[in-house]
Amino acid sequence: MTKELSSLTIVEARDRLRAGEVTAAELTEACLAEIEAADALGAFVHKTPEIARAQAAEADARLKNGEAPSLCGIPLGIKDLFCTKGVASQAGSAILDGFRPEYESTVTQQLFEAGAVMLGKLNMDEFAMGSSNETSTYGNAVNPWRRGNDDTALTPGGSSGGSAAAVAADLCLGATGTDTGGSIRQPAAFTGITGLKPTYGRVSRWGIIAFASSLDQAGPMGKSVRDCAILLEAMAGHDAKDSTSADLPVPDFEAMLTGDIRGKTIGIPREYRMEGMPDEIEALWAEGRAMLEGAGARIVDISLPHTKYALPAYYVIAPAEASSNLARYDGVRYGHRARLAQGDGIVEMYEKTRAEGFGAEVKRRVMVGTYVLSAGFYDAYYNRARKVRALIKRDFEEAFAGGVEAILTPATPSAAFGLGEMAEADPVAMYLNDVFTVTVNLAGLPGIAVPAGLDRQGLPLGLQLIGRPWEEGDLLNTAYALEAAAGFVSKPTNWW
Amino acid sequence: MSIDIETARKVAKLARIAVPEEDLPALAGEFNAILGFIEQLGEVDVEGVEPMVSVTPMRLKRREDVVTDGDRQAEILANAPDAREGFFAVPKVVE
């Protein structure tokens, strides 16, 4: 019974709420019950049932008054990266143990104003650095999907692994994610849900714990393209507290979903055909191409010549920005402070606090960032990476100038892999997960992952569509057509 | 470019992260794997290309240079590991 409600899409729930067939309180209780029964997934790491119940009561009052924005009474999960007032917000890191923000992030504030209900905070890789949710201080989030009858625990992807697992397992109706190199789109693809990274600047970053400020962007993770459109509309908009947020009107994204993509030009970039790419990914990509063609789009082969250099550029720029952003965790203003020995001064306090508080991957990236920004290497690494970034962006601009309106690629180079499977690999092997998504962050473009099929082992696979800057509405509409053609309706078996 | 143990130690110091001596060789190895990957950037012809400084070509929003917020001492100190008499407290800095 509770699953019947928690598995609704936002659209279905909204219509039932408005029709008075269900209350926000009932929906919320159903989700809370599902969450209580799903600890094995490690998705919700801070549960907030009191807040959820209070918000649901408020939403029911608003619904009763006939004042019901789209998200009124819709229970959501919030990634731990978002600061939520009075509720633990620690970016999956031990260094923020005990931190309870005195303020609300702009995104969560806007969601609450739109009537959304917060069920709790969701697991993630520490400071969003990871592609498998294995770097979290809370422990792993687990993919609700399994390979056939094999009970090997699989990763839900990362960094928004908790968000992906929660949505895929129907613990909530939708969730917030953030995406710096693929952290919304890769987990969405691994769990058979839809995830959108908006254009850089579309959504305010204020109150979102920073990883790499020129790449970070928050976005929706949901059960359908339409749900993502509704969530994005509530999350987006100019914010005086984020000087990089764009002062552009936020369109009615949902109204732009006509499903009509006849005559639209979709590019297929040849450089995304990677050596060693599994046949199944290649086949899915070809199917996606045929689906869009079948819907009346014009498919053209395009070239994005600098694609190969996106990951190396990212692994200079993101660590460089992270080393600067994470300098604030010093044991002075918030979070963990190491116990000091007799005679320890302030430098020992910093060094011990950061050694104890940061996990291995975060330390590695902070130090790589420190190195590439250090005297003598700044030009060779950091400036060169920023020049390559400019070239990657130019590749896309030239494709769009040539009439391409969206670009179709695979979302990930594989289906979800086993937790622990990459433990022995060197860090670079894990980084390759983001090979198809990271270009989009470097170029600041919107990108969406749509579930499009299952592999031989029964695991979901996703396709990615990349859009022009600020054209999320058009991108969502293309994704909507792809979703309709793919007809992906599979759900994981409830084993948890 | 190869990172030796001495460089790894120096980087850890600059990043203000205590790394035990016995962990430095492994750390240097990981740096070398990552930097080896980054080396590919050397293949790209970047002659005449300006480093990208802004993701979207727009002028950042400006506002009047006036006080818009403040008087929040208690909130600012609420999460401090050690706060005394309205200040953040840290170990002695000056002898």
PDB file of C-alpha atoms in Angstrom, chain A residues 235-336:
ATOM      1  CA  MET A 235      14.841  25.017  -8.491  1.00  0.00           C
ATOM      2  CA  ALA A 236      15.916  27.500 -11.184  1.00  0.00           C
ATOM      3  CA  GLY A 237      16.117  31.252 -11.300  1.00  0.00           C
ATOM      4  CA  HIS A 238      18.271  34.242 -10.580  1.00  0.00           C
ATOM      5  CA  ASP A 239      19.567  34.640  -7.067  1.00  0.00           C
ATOM      6  CA  ALA A 240      21.270  37.773  -5.820  1.00  0.00           C
ATOM      7  CA  LYS A 241      23.317  35.599  -3.470  1.00  0.00           C
ATOM      8  CA  ASP A 242      25.067  33.823  -6.375  1.00  0.00           C
ATOM      9  CA  SER A 243      26.745  36.270  -8.738  1.00  0.00           C
ATOM     10  CA  THR A 244      27.112  33.529 -11.378  1.00  0.00           C
ATOM     11  CA  SER A 245      23.398  32.757 -11.447  1.00  0.00           C
ATOM     12  CA  ALA A 246      21.839  34.026 -14.647  1.00  0.00           C
ATOM     13  CA  ASP A 247      19.265  36.791 -14.640  1.00  0.00           C
ATOM     14  CA  LEU A 248      17.074  35.108 -17.216  1.00  0.00           C
ATOM     15  CA  PRO A 249      13.396  34.269 -17.053  1.00  0.00           C
ATOM     16  CA  VAL A 250      12.573  30.674 -16.100  1.00  0.00           C
ATOM     17  CA  PRO A 251      10.186  29.267 -18.692  1.00  0.00           C
ATOM     18  CA  ASP A 252       7.330  26.868 -17.987  1.00  0.00           C
ATOM     19  CA  PHE A 253       9.423  23.806 -18.823  1.00  0.00           C
ATOM     20  CA  GLU A 254       6.532  21.403 -18.475  1.00  0.00           C
ATOM     21  CA  ALA A 255       4.488  23.300 -21.038  1.00  0.00           C
ATOM     22  CA  MET A 256       7.333  22.898 -23.529  1.00  0.00           C
ATOM     23  CA  LEU A 257       6.959  19.103 -23.553  1.00  0.00           C
ATOM     24  CA  THR A 258       5.101  18.517 -26.792  1.00  0.00           C
ATOM     25  CA  GLY A 259       7.065  15.437 -27.810  1.00  0.00           C
ATOM     26  CA  ASP A 260       7.262  16.865 -31.310  1.00  0.00           C
ATOM     27  CA  ILE A 261      10.865  16.838 -32.537  1.00  0.00           C
ATOM     28  CA  ARG A 262      10.145  16.633 -36.254  1.00  0.00           C
ATOM     29  CA  GLY A 263      12.821  18.403 -38.233  1.00  0.00           C
ATOM     30  CA  LYS A 264      15.098  18.846 -35.246  1.00  0.00           C
ATOM     31  CA  THR A 265      18.803  18.331 -35.924  1.00  0.00           C
ATOM     32  CA  ILE A 266      20.548  15.905 -33.569  1.00  0.00           C
ATOM     33  CA  GLY A 267      24.307  15.454 -33.699  1.00  0.00           C
ATOM     34  CA  ILE A 268      26.152  12.191 -33.079  1.00  0.00           C
ATOM     35  CA  PRO A 269      29.746  12.979 -32.098  1.00  0.00           C
ATOM     36  CA  ARG A 270      32.184  10.473 -33.567  1.00  0.00           C
ATOM     37  CA  GLU A 271      34.760  11.021 -30.807  1.00  0.00           C
ATOM     38  CA  TYR A 272      32.393   9.461 -28.258  1.00  0.00           C
ATOM     39  CA  ARG A 273      32.930   6.068 -29.873  1.00  0.00           C
ATOM     40  CA  MET A 274      35.584   5.017 -27.394  1.00  0.00           C
ATOM     41  CA  GLU A 275      38.017   2.189 -27.846  1.00  0.00           C
ATOM     42  CA  GLY A 276      36.939  -0.816 -25.810  1.00  0.00           C
ATOM     43  CA  MET A 277      33.371   0.465 -25.446  1.00  0.00           C
ATOM     44  CA  PRO A 278      31.072  -2.502 -24.638  1.00  0.00           C
ATOM     45  CA  ASP A 279      28.906  -3.684 -27.564  1.00  0.00           C
ATOM     46  CA  GLU A 280      25.790  -3.129 -25.522  1.00  0.00           C
ATOM     47  CA  ILE A 281      26.552   0.561 -25.069  1.00  0.00           C
ATOM     48  CA  GLU A 282      27.280   0.913 -28.764  1.00  0.00           C
ATOM     49  CA  ALA A 283      24.019  -0.904 -29.608  1.00  0.00           C
ATOM     50  CA  LEU A 284      21.989   1.267 -27.229  1.00  0.00           C
ATOM     51  CA  TRP A 285      23.454   4.393 -28.764  1.00  0.00           C
ATOM     52  CA  ALA A 286      22.487   3.155 -32.252  1.00  0.00           C
ATOM     53  CA  GLU A 287      18.988   2.394 -30.990  1.00  0.00           C
ATOM     54  CA  GLY A 288      18.716   5.893 -29.525  1.00  0.00           C
ATOM     55  CA  ARG A 289      19.740   7.340 -32.862  1.00  0.00           C
ATOM     56  CA  ALA A 290      17.058   5.261 -34.597  1.00  0.00           C
ATOM     57  CA  MET A 291      14.425   6.283 -32.041  1.00  0.00           C
ATOM     58  CA  LEU A 292      15.072   9.994 -32.592  1.00  0.00           C
ATOM     59  CA  GLU A 293      15.105   9.462 -36.331  1.00  0.00           C
ATOM     60  CA  GLY A 294      11.823   7.575 -36.026  1.00  0.00           C
ATOM     61  CA  ALA A 295      10.385  10.573 -34.184  1.00  0.00           C
ATOM     62  CA  GLY A 296      11.236  12.735 -37.172  1.00  0.00           C
ATOM     63  CA  ALA A 297      14.563  14.234 -36.157  1.00  0.00           C
ATOM     64  CA  ARG A 298      17.373  14.721 -38.635  1.00  0.00           C
ATOM     65  CA  ILE A 299      20.510  12.906 -37.488  1.00  0.00           C
ATOM     66  CA  VAL A 300      23.924  14.238 -38.453  1.00  0.00           C
ATOM     67  CA  ASP A 301      27.398  13.009 -37.644  1.00  0.00           C
ATOM     68  CA  ILE A 302      29.478  15.668 -35.981  1.00  0.00           C
ATOM     69  CA  SER A 303      32.982  16.046 -34.629  1.00  0.00           C
ATOM     70  CA  LEU A 304      33.976  17.358 -31.208  1.00  0.00           C
ATOM     71  CA  PRO A 305      37.722  17.022 -31.727  1.00  0.00           C
ATOM     72  CA  HIS A 306      38.939  17.844 -28.203  1.00  0.00           C
ATOM     73  CA  THR A 307      36.731  15.292 -26.414  1.00  0.00           C
ATOM     74  CA  LYS A 308      39.706  13.102 -25.533  1.00  0.00           C
ATOM     75  CA  TYR A 309      41.231  15.903 -23.486  1.00  0.00           C
ATOM     76  CA  ALA A 310      38.163  16.661 -21.391  1.00  0.00           C
ATOM     77  CA  LEU A 311      38.925  14.244 -18.555  1.00  0.00           C
ATOM     78  CA  PRO A 312      42.564  15.272 -18.149  1.00  0.00           C
ATOM     79  CA  ALA A 313      41.529  18.958 -18.222  1.00  0.00           C
ATOM     80  CA  TYR A 314      38.835  18.235 -15.656  1.00  0.00           C
ATOM     81  CA  TYR A 315      41.332  16.483 -13.386  1.00  0.00           C
ATOM     82  CA  VAL A 316      43.388  19.674 -13.301  1.00  0.00           C
ATOM     83  CA  ILE A 317      40.596  22.229 -13.008  1.00  0.00           C
ATOM     84  CA  ALA A 318      38.324  20.422 -10.533  1.00  0.00           C
ATOM     85  CA  PRO A 319      41.092  19.558  -8.024  1.00  0.00           C
ATOM     86  CA  ALA A 320      42.517  23.084  -8.352  1.00  0.00           C
ATOM     87  CA  GLU A 321      39.175  24.638  -7.473  1.00  0.00           C
ATOM     88  CA  ALA A 322      38.576  22.033  -4.773  1.00  0.00           C
ATOM     89  CA  SER A 323      41.912  22.714  -3.100  1.00  0.00           C
ATOM     90  CA  SER A 324      40.895  26.346  -2.851  1.00  0.00           C
ATOM     91  CA  ASN A 325      37.263  25.737  -1.816  1.00  0.00           C
ATOM     92  CA  LEU A 326      38.157  23.131   0.800  1.00  0.00           C
ATOM     93  CA  ALA A 327      40.748  25.371   2.443  1.00  0.00           C
ATOM     94  CA  ARG A 328      37.874  26.593   4.612  1.00  0.00           C
ATOM     95  CA  TYR A 329      37.795  23.305   6.561  1.00  0.00           C
ATOM     96  CA  ASP A 330      40.354  24.239   9.118  1.00  0.00           C
ATOM     97  CA  GLY A 331      38.742  23.284  12.409  1.00  0.00           C
ATOM     98  CA  VAL A 332      37.997  26.888  13.337  1.00  0.00           C
ATOM     99  CA  ARG A 333      34.497  27.835  12.242  1.00  0.00           C
ATOM    100  CA  TYR A 334      32.546  24.612  11.917  1.00  0.00           C
ATOM    101  CA  GLY A 335      32.807  20.852  11.905  1.00  0.00           C
ATOM    102  CA  HIS A 336      35.547  18.653  13.235  1.00  0.00           C
TER     103      HIS A 336
END
